[in-house]
mmCIF file of C-alpha atoms in Angstrom:
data_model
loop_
_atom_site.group_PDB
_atom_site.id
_atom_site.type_symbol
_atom_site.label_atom_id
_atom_site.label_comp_id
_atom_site.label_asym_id
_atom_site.label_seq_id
_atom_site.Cartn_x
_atom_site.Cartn_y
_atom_site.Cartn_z
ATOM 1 C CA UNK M 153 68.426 160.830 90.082
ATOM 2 C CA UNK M 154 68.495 160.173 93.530
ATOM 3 C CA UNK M 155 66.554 157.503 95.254
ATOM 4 C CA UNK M 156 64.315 160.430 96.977
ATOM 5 C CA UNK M 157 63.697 162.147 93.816
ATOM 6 C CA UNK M 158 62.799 159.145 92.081
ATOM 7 C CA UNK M 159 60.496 157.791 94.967
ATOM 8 C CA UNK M 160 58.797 161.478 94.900
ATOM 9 C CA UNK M 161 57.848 160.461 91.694
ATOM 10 C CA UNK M 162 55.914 157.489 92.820
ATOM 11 C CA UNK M 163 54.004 159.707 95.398
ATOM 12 C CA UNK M 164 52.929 161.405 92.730
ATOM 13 C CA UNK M 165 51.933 158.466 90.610
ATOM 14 C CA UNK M 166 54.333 159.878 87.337
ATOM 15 C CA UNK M 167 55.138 156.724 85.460
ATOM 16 C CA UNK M 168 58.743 158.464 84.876
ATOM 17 C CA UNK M 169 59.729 156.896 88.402
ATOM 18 C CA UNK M 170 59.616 153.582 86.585
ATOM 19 C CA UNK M 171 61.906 154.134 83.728
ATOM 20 C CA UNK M 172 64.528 156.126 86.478
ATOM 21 C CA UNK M 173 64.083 153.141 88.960
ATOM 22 C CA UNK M 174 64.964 150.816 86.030
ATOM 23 C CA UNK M 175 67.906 152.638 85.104
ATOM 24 C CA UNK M 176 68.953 152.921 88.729
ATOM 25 C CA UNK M 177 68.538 149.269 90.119
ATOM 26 C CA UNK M 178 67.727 147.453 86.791
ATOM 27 C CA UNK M 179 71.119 145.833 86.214
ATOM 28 C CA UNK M 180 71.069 144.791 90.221
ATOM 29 C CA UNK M 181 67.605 143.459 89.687
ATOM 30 C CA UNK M 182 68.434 141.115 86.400
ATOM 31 C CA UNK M 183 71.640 139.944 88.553
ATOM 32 C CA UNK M 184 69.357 138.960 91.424
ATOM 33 C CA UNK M 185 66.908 137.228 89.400
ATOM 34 C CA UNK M 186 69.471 135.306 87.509
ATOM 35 C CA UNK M 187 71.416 134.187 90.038
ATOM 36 C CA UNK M 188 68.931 132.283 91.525
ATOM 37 C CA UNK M 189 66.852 131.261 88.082
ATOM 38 C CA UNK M 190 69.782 130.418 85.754
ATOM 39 C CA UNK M 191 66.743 131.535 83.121
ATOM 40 C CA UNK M 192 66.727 134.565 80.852
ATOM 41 C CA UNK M 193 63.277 134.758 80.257
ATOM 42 C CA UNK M 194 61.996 134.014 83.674
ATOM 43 C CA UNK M 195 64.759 136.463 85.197
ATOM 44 C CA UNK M 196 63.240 139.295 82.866
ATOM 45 C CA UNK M 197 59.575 138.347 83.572
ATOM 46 C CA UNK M 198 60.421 138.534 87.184
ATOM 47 C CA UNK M 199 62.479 142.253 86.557
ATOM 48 C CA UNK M 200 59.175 143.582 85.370
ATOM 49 C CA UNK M 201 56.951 142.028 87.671
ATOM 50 C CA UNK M 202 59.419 144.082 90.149
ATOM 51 C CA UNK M 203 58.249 147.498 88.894
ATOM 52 C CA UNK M 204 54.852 146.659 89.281
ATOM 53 C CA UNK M 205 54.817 145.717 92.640
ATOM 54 C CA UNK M 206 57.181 148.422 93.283
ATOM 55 C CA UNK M 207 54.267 150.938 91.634
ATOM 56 C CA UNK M 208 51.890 149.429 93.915
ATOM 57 C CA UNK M 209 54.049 149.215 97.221
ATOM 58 C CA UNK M 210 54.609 153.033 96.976
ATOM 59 C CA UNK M 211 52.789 154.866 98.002
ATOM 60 C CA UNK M 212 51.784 154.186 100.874
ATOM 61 C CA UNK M 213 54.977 152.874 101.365
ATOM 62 C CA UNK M 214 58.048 155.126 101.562
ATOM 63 C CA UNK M 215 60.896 152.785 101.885
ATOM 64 C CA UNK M 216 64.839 153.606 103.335
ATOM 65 C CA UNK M 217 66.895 152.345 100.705
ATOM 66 C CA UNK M 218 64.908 152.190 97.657
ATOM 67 C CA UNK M 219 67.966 149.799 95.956
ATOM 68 C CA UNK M 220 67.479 147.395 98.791
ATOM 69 C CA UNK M 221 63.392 147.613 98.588
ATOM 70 C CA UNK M 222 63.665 146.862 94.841
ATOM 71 C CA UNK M 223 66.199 143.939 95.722
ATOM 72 C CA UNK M 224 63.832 142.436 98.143
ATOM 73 C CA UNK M 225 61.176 142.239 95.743
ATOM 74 C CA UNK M 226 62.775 140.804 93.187
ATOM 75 C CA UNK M 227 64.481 138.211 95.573
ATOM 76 C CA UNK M 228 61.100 137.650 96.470
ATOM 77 C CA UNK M 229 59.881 137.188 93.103
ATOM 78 C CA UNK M 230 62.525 134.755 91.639
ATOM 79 C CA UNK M 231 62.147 132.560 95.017
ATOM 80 C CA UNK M 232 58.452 132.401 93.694
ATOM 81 C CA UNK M 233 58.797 131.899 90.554
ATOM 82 C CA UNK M 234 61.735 128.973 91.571
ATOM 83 C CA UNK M 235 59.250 127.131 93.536
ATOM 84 C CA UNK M 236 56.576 127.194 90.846
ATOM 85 C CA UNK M 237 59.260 125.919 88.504
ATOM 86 C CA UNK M 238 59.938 122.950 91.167
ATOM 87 C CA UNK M 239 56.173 121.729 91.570
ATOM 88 C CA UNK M 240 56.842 122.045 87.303
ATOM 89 C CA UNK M 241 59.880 119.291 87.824
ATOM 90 C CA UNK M 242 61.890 121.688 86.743
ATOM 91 C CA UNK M 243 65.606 121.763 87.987
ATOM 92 C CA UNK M 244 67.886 125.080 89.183
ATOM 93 C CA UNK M 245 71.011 124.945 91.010
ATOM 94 C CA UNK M 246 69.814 126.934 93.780
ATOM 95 C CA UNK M 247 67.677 124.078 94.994
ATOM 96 C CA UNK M 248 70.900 123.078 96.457
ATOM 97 C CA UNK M 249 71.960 125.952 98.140
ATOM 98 C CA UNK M 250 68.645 126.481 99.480
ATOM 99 C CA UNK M 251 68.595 123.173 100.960
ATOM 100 C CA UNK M 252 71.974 123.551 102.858
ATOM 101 C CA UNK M 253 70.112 126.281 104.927
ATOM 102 C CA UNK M 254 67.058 124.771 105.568
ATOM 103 C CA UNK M 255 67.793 122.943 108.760
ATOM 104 C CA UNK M 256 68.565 126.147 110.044
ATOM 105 C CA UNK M 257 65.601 127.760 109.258
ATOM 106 C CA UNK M 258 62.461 127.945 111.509
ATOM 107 C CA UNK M 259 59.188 126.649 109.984
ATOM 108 C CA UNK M 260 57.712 128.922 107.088
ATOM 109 C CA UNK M 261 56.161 131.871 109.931
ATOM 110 C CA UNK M 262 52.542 131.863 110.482
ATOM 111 C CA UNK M 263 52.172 135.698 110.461
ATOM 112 C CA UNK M 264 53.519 139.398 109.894
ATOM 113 C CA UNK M 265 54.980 139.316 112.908
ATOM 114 C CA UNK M 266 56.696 136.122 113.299
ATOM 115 C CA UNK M 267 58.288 137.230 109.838
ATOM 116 C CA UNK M 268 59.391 140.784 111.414
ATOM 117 C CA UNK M 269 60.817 139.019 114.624
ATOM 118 C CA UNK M 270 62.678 136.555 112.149
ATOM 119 C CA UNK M 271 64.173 139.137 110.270
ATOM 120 C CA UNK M 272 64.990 141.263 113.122
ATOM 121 C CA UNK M 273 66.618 138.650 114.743
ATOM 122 C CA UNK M 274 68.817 137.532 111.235
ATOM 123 C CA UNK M 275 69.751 141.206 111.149
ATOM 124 C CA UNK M 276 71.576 141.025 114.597
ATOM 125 C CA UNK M 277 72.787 137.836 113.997
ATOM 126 C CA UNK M 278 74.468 138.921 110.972
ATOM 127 C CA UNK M 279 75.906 141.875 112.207
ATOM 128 C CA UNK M 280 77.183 139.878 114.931
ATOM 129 C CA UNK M 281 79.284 137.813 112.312
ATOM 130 C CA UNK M 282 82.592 138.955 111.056
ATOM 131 C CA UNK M 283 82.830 140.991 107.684
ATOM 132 C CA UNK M 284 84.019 138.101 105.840
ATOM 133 C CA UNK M 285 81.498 135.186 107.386
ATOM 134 C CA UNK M 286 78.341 138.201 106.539
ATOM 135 C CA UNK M 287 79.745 138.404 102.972
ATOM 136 C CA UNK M 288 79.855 134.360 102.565
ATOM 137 C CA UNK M 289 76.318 134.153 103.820
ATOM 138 C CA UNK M 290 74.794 137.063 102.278
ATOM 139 C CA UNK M 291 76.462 136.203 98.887
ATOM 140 C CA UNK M 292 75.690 132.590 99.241
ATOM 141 C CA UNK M 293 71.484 132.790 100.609
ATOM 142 C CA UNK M 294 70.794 136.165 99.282
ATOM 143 C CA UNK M 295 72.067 136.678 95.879
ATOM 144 C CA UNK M 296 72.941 132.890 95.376
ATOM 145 C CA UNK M 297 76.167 132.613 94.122
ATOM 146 C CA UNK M 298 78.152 129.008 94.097
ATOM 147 C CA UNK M 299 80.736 128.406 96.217
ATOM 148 C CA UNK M 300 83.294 128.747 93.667
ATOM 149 C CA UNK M 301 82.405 132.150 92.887
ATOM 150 C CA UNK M 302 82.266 133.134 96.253
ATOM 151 C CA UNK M 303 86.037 131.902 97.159
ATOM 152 C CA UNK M 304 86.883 134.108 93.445
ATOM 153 C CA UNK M 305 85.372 136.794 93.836
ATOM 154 C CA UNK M 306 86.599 137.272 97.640
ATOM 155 C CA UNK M 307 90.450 135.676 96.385
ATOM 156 C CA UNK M 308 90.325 133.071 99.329
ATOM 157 C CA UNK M 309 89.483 129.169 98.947
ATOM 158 C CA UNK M 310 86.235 127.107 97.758
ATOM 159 C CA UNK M 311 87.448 124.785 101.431
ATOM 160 C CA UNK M 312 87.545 128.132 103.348
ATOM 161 C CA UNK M 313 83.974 129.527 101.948
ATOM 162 C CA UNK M 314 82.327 126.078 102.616
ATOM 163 C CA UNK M 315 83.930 125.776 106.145
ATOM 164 C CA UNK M 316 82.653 129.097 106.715
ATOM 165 C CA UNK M 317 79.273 128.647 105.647
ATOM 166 C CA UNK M 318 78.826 125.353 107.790
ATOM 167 C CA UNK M 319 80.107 126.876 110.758
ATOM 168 C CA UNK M 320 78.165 130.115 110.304
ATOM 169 C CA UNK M 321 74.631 127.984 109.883
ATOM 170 C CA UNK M 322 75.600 126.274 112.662
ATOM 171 C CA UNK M 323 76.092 129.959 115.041
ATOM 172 C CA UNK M 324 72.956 130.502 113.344
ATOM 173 C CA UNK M 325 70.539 127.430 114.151
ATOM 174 C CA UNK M 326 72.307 127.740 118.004
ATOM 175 C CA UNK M 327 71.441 131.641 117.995
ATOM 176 C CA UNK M 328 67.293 130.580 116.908
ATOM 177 C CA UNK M 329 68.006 128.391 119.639
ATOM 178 C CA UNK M 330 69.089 130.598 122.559
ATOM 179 C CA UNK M 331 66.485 133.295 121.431
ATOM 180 C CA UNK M 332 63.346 130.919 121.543
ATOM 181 C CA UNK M 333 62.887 130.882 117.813
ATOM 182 C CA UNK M 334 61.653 127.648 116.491
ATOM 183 C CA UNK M 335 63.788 125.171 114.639
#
């Protein structure tokens, strides 16, 4: 079913669009939320939670790429649900890689908009990156794989993925910096 048909189906409130969205983006949504949980029951948890705030995002939303939407909230959900497990002392391995990016990260934004100019402005940034330095990052800060699954998954070396990550927050923090965005 295609991502129209099944978001047609959320228009018209059929809980069908559920079970096709899950078969559709349920094995990219479990990766997401494990990658950055390490947790099987908390990666589920957060899956579900995904359909219901997809159910209750559309309508009125009607998103572009409904793969993408569904990946965004369950990003959003396992970041969540990683931060409540840190105020819990609670360890992941993603703490780390989250903290190698956070000196080049503006303060959290104070509003819708500050959050829209953010992400417009990573969205040029990143195109504005070579192939290989956008597949470092986005594997790296989006789906949060290690270093040493980046460099085998891509066939290069852990040195080369680390170099390029360090040099690519650094483009990024002077970028924020050109463009008036706070650091």
């Amino acid at each position: 079913m295609t991502d129209i048909q099944i978001i047609e189906l959320f228009f018209r409130r059929a809980e069908e669009a559920i079970a096709h969205l899950a078969e559709k983006y349920g094995a990219m949504c479990r990766t997401i939320a494990r990658r950055i949980l390490w947790d099987e029951q908390d990666s589920e948890e957060c899956v579900n939670d995904t359909w219901i705030q997809t159910w209750n995002a559309i309508p009125p939303q009607r998103p572009g790429y409904l793969g993408g939407f569904v990946g965004r909230i369950t990003r959003n959900l396992a970041l969540n649900r990683l931060a409540y497990n840190r105020a819990q002392k609670r360890d992941s391995t993603l703490v780390e890689t989250f903290a190698e990016l956070n000196d080049s990260l503006p303060d959290p934004v104070d509003s819708v908009t500050d959050e829209v100019i953010f992400r417009d402005f990573l969205d040029r940034f990143l195109r504005r990156q070579s192939k290989e330095h956008r597949r470092y990052f986005l594997r790296r800060y989006w789906y949060g794989m290690s270093v040493r699954e980046i460099a085998q998954e891509c066939g290069v070396g852990e040195e080369k993925v680390k170099s390029a990550l360090f040099r690519t927050r650094g483009k990024l923090r002077r970028a924020m910096e050109e463009e008036g965005i706070c650091v």
